[in-house]
PDB file of C-alpha atoms in Angstrom:
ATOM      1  CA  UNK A 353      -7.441 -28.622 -38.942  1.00  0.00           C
ATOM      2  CA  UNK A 354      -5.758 -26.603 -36.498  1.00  0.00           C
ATOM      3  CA  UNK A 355      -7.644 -26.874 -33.195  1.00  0.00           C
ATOM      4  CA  UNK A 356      -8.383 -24.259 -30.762  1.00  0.00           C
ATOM      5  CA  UNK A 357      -5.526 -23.538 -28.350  1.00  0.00           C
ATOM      6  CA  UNK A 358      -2.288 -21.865 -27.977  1.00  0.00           C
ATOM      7  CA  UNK A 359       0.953 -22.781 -27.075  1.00  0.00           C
ATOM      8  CA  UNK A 360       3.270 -19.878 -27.129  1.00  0.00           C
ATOM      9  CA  UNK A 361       3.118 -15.909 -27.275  1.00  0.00           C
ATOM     10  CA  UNK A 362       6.466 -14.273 -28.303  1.00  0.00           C
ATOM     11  CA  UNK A 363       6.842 -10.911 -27.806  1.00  0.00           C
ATOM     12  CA  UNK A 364       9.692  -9.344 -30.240  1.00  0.00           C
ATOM     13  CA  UNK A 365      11.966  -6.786 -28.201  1.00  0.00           C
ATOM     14  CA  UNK A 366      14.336  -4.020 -29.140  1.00  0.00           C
ATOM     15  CA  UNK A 367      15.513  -4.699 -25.581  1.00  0.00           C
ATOM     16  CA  UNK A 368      15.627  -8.580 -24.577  1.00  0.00           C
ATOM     17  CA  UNK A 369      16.730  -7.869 -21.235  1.00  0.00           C
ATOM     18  CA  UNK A 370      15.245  -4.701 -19.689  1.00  0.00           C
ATOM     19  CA  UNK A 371      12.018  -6.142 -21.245  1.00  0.00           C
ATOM     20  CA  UNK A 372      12.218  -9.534 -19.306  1.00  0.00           C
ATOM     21  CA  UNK A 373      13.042  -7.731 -16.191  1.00  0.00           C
ATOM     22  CA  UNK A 374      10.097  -5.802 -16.580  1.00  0.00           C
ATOM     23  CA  UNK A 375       7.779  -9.281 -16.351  1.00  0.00           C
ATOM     24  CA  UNK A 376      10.330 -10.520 -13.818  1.00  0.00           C
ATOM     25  CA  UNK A 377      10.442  -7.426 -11.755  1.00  0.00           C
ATOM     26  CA  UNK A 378       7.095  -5.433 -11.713  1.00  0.00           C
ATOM     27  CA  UNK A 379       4.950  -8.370 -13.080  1.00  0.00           C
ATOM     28  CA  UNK A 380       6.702 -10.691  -9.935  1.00  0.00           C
ATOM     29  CA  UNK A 381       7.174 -14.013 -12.333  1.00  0.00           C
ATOM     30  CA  UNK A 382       9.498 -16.782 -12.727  1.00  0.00           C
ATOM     31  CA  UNK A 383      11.482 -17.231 -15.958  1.00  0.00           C
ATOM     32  CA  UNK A 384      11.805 -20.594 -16.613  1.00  0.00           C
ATOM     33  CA  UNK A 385      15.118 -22.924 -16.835  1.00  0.00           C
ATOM     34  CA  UNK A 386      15.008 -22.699 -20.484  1.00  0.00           C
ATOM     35  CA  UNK A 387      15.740 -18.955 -20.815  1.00  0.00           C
ATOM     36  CA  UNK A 388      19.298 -17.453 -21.635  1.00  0.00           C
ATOM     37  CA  UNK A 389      20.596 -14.252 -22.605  1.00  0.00           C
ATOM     38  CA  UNK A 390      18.946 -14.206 -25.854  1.00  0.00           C
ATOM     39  CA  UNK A 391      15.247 -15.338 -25.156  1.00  0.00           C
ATOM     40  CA  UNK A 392      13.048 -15.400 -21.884  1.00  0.00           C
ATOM     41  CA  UNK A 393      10.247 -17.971 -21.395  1.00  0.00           C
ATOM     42  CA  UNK A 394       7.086 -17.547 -18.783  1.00  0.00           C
ATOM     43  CA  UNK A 395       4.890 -20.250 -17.982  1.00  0.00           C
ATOM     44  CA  UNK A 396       1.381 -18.940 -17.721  1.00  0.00           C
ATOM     45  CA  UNK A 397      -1.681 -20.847 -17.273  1.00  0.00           C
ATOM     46  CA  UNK A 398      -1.583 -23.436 -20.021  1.00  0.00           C
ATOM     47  CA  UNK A 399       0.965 -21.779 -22.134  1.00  0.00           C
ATOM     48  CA  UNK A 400       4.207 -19.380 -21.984  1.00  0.00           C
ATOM     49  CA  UNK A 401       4.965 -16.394 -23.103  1.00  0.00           C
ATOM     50  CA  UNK A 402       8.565 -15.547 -24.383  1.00  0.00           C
ATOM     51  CA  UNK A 403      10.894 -12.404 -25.080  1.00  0.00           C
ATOM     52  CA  UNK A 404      13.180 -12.957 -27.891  1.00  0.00           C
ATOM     53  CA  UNK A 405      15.027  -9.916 -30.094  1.00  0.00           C
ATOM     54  CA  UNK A 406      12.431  -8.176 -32.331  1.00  0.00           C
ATOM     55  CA  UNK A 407      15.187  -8.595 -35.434  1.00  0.00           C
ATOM     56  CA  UNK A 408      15.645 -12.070 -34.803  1.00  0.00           C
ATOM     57  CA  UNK A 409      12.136 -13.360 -34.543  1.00  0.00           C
ATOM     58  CA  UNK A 410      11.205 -11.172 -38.009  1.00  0.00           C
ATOM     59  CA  UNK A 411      14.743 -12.715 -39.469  1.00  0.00           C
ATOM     60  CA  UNK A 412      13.212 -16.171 -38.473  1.00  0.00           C
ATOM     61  CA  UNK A 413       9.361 -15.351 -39.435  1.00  0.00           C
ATOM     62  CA  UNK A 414      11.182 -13.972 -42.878  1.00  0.00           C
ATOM     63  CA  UNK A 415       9.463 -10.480 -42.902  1.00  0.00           C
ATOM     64  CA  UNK A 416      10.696  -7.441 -42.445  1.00  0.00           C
ATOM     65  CA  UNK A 417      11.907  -6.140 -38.339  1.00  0.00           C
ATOM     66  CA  UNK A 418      10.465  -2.092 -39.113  1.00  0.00           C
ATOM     67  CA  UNK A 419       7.081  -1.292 -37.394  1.00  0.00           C
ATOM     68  CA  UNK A 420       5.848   1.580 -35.085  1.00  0.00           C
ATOM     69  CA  UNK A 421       3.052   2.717 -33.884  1.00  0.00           C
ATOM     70  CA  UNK A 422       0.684   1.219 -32.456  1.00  0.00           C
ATOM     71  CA  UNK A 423       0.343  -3.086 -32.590  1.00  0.00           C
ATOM     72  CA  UNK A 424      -3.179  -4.053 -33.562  1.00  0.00           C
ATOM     73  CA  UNK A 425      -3.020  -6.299 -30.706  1.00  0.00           C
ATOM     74  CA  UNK A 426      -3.440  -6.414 -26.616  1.00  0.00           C
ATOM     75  CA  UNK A 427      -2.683  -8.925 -24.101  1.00  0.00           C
ATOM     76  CA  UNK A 428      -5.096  -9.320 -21.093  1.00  0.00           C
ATOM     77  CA  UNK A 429      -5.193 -10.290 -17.717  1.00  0.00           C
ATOM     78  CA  UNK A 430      -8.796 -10.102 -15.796  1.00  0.00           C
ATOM     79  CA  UNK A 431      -9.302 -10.638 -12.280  1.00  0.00           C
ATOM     80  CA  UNK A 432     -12.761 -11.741 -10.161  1.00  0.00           C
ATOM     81  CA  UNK A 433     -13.967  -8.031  -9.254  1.00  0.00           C
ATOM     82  CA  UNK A 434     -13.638  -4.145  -9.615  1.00  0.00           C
ATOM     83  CA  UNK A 435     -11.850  -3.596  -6.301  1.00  0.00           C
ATOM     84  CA  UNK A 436      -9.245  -6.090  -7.782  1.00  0.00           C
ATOM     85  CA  UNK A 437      -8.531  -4.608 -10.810  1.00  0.00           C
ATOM     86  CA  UNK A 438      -8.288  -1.028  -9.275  1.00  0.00           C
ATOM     87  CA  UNK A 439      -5.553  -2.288  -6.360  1.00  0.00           C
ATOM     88  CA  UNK A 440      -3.257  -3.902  -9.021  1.00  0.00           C
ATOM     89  CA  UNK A 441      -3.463  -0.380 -11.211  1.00  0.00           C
ATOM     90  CA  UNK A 442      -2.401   1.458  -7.770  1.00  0.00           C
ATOM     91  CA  UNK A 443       0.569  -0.961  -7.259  1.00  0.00           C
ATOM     92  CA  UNK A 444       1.279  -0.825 -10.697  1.00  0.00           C
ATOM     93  CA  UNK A 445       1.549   3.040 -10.934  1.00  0.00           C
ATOM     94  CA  UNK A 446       3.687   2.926  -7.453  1.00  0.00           C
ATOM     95  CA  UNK A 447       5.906   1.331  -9.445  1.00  0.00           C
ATOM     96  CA  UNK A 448       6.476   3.630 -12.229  1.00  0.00           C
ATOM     97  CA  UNK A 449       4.672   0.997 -14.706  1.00  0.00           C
ATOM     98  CA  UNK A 450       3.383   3.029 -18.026  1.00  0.00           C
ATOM     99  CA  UNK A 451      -0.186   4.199 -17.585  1.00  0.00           C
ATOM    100  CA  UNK A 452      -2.066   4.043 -21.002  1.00  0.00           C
ATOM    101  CA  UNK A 453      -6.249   4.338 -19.036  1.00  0.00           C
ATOM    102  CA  UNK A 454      -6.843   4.424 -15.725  1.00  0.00           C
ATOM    103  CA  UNK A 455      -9.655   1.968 -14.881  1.00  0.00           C
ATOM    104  CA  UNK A 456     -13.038   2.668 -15.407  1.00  0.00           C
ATOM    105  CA  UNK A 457     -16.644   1.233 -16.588  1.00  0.00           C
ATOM    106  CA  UNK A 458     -16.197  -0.156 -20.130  1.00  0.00           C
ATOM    107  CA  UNK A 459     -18.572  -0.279 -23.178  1.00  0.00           C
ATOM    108  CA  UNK A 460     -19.076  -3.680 -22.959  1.00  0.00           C
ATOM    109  CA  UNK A 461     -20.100  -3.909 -19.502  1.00  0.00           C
ATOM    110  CA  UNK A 462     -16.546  -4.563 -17.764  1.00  0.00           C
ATOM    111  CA  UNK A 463     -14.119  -2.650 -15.919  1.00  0.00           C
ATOM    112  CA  UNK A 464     -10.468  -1.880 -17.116  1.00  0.00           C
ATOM    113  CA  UNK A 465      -7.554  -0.332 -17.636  1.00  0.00           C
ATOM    114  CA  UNK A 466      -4.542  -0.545 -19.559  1.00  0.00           C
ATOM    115  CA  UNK A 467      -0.353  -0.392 -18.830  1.00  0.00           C
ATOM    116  CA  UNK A 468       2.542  -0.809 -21.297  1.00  0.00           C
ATOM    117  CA  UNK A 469       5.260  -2.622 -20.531  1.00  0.00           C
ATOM    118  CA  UNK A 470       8.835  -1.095 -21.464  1.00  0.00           C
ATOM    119  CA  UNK A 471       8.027  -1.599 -24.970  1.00  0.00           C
ATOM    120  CA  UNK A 472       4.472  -0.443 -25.299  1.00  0.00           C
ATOM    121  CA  UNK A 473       3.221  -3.619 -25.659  1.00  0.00           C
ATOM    122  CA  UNK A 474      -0.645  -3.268 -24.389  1.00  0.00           C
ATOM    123  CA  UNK A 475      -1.751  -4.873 -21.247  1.00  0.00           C
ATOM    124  CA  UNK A 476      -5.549  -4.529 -20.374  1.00  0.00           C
ATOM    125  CA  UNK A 477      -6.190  -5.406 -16.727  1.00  0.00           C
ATOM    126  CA  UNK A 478     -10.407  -6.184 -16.788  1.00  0.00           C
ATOM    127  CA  UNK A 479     -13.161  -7.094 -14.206  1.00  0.00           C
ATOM    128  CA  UNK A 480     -15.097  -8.738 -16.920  1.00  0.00           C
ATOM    129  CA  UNK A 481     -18.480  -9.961 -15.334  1.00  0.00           C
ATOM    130  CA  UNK A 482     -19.182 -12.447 -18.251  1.00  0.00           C
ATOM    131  CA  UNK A 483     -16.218 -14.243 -17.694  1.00  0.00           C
ATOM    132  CA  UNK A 484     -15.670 -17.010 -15.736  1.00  0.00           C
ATOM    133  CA  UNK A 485     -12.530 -18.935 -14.327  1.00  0.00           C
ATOM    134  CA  UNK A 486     -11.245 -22.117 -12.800  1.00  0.00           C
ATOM    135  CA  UNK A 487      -8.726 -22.558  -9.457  1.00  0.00           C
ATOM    136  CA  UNK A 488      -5.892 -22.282 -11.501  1.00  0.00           C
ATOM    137  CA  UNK A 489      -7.515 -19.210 -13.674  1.00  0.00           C
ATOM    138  CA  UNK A 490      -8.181 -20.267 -16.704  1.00  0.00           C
ATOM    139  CA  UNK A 491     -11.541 -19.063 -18.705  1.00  0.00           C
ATOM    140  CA  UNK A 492     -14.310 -21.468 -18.557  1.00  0.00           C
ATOM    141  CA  UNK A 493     -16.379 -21.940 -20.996  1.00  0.00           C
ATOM    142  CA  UNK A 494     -19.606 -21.493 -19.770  1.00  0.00           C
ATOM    143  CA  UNK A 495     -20.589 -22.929 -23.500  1.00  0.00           C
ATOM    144  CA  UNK A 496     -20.004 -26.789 -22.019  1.00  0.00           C
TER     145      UNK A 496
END
């Protein structure tokens, strides 16, 4: 049985470097020790996310590198109001980041919007009002 948490989100890039400068530079984080020219590792919140050459990590996974369009996936990073979410879009756009929706009132009952980093890989930035975090920002769940 494979239980319920993750470890690691790789991100395949055309562009290892200009893509990891982009979390290091407009995102503000720390690549850890491990990184070298050829992959980038973050440390989130209970996991990391790397960068690593979008040929090498389909050579490794064994399928084929082609693929455009978009990525039937989205990261996400929510914060504890609307006022929140609309001041990190505004310093976001002042720095040239890729604007994909400017925030507004979701379906669902949330407020978001999304950027693309170099590589159009989707980042929603949310005000989501059923969601719930600890000091260090993980989700709780409000299940337990």
């Amino acid at each position: 049985m494979l239980e319920q948490r993750l470890s690691l989100i790789t991100l395949g890039a055309d562009d290892v470097t200009q893509l990891s400068n982009f979390y290091i530079d407009i995102f503000g984080w720390q690549p850890l020790p491990s990184s070298n020219e050829d992959i980038t590792f973050f440390h989130l919140n209970g996991f990391q996310l790397a960068i690593f050459s979008r040929d090498a990590l389909a050579q490794d996974a064994e399928v084929p590198p082609e693929g455009s369009g978009f990525k039937s996936f989205s990261l996400a990073y929510n914060l504890q109001s609307k006022s929140a979410v609309d001041n990190l879009f505004e310093e976001f756009q002042s720095k040239g980041v890729i604007i994909r929706k400017k925030p507004e009132e979701v379906f669902w009952g949330g407020y978001s919007d999304y950027i693309a980093d170099p590589e159009d890989n989707l980042w929603e930035i949310a005000y989501n009002p059923y969601m719930s975090f600890d000091e260090d920002g993980n989700v709780i769940d409000e299940t337990e």
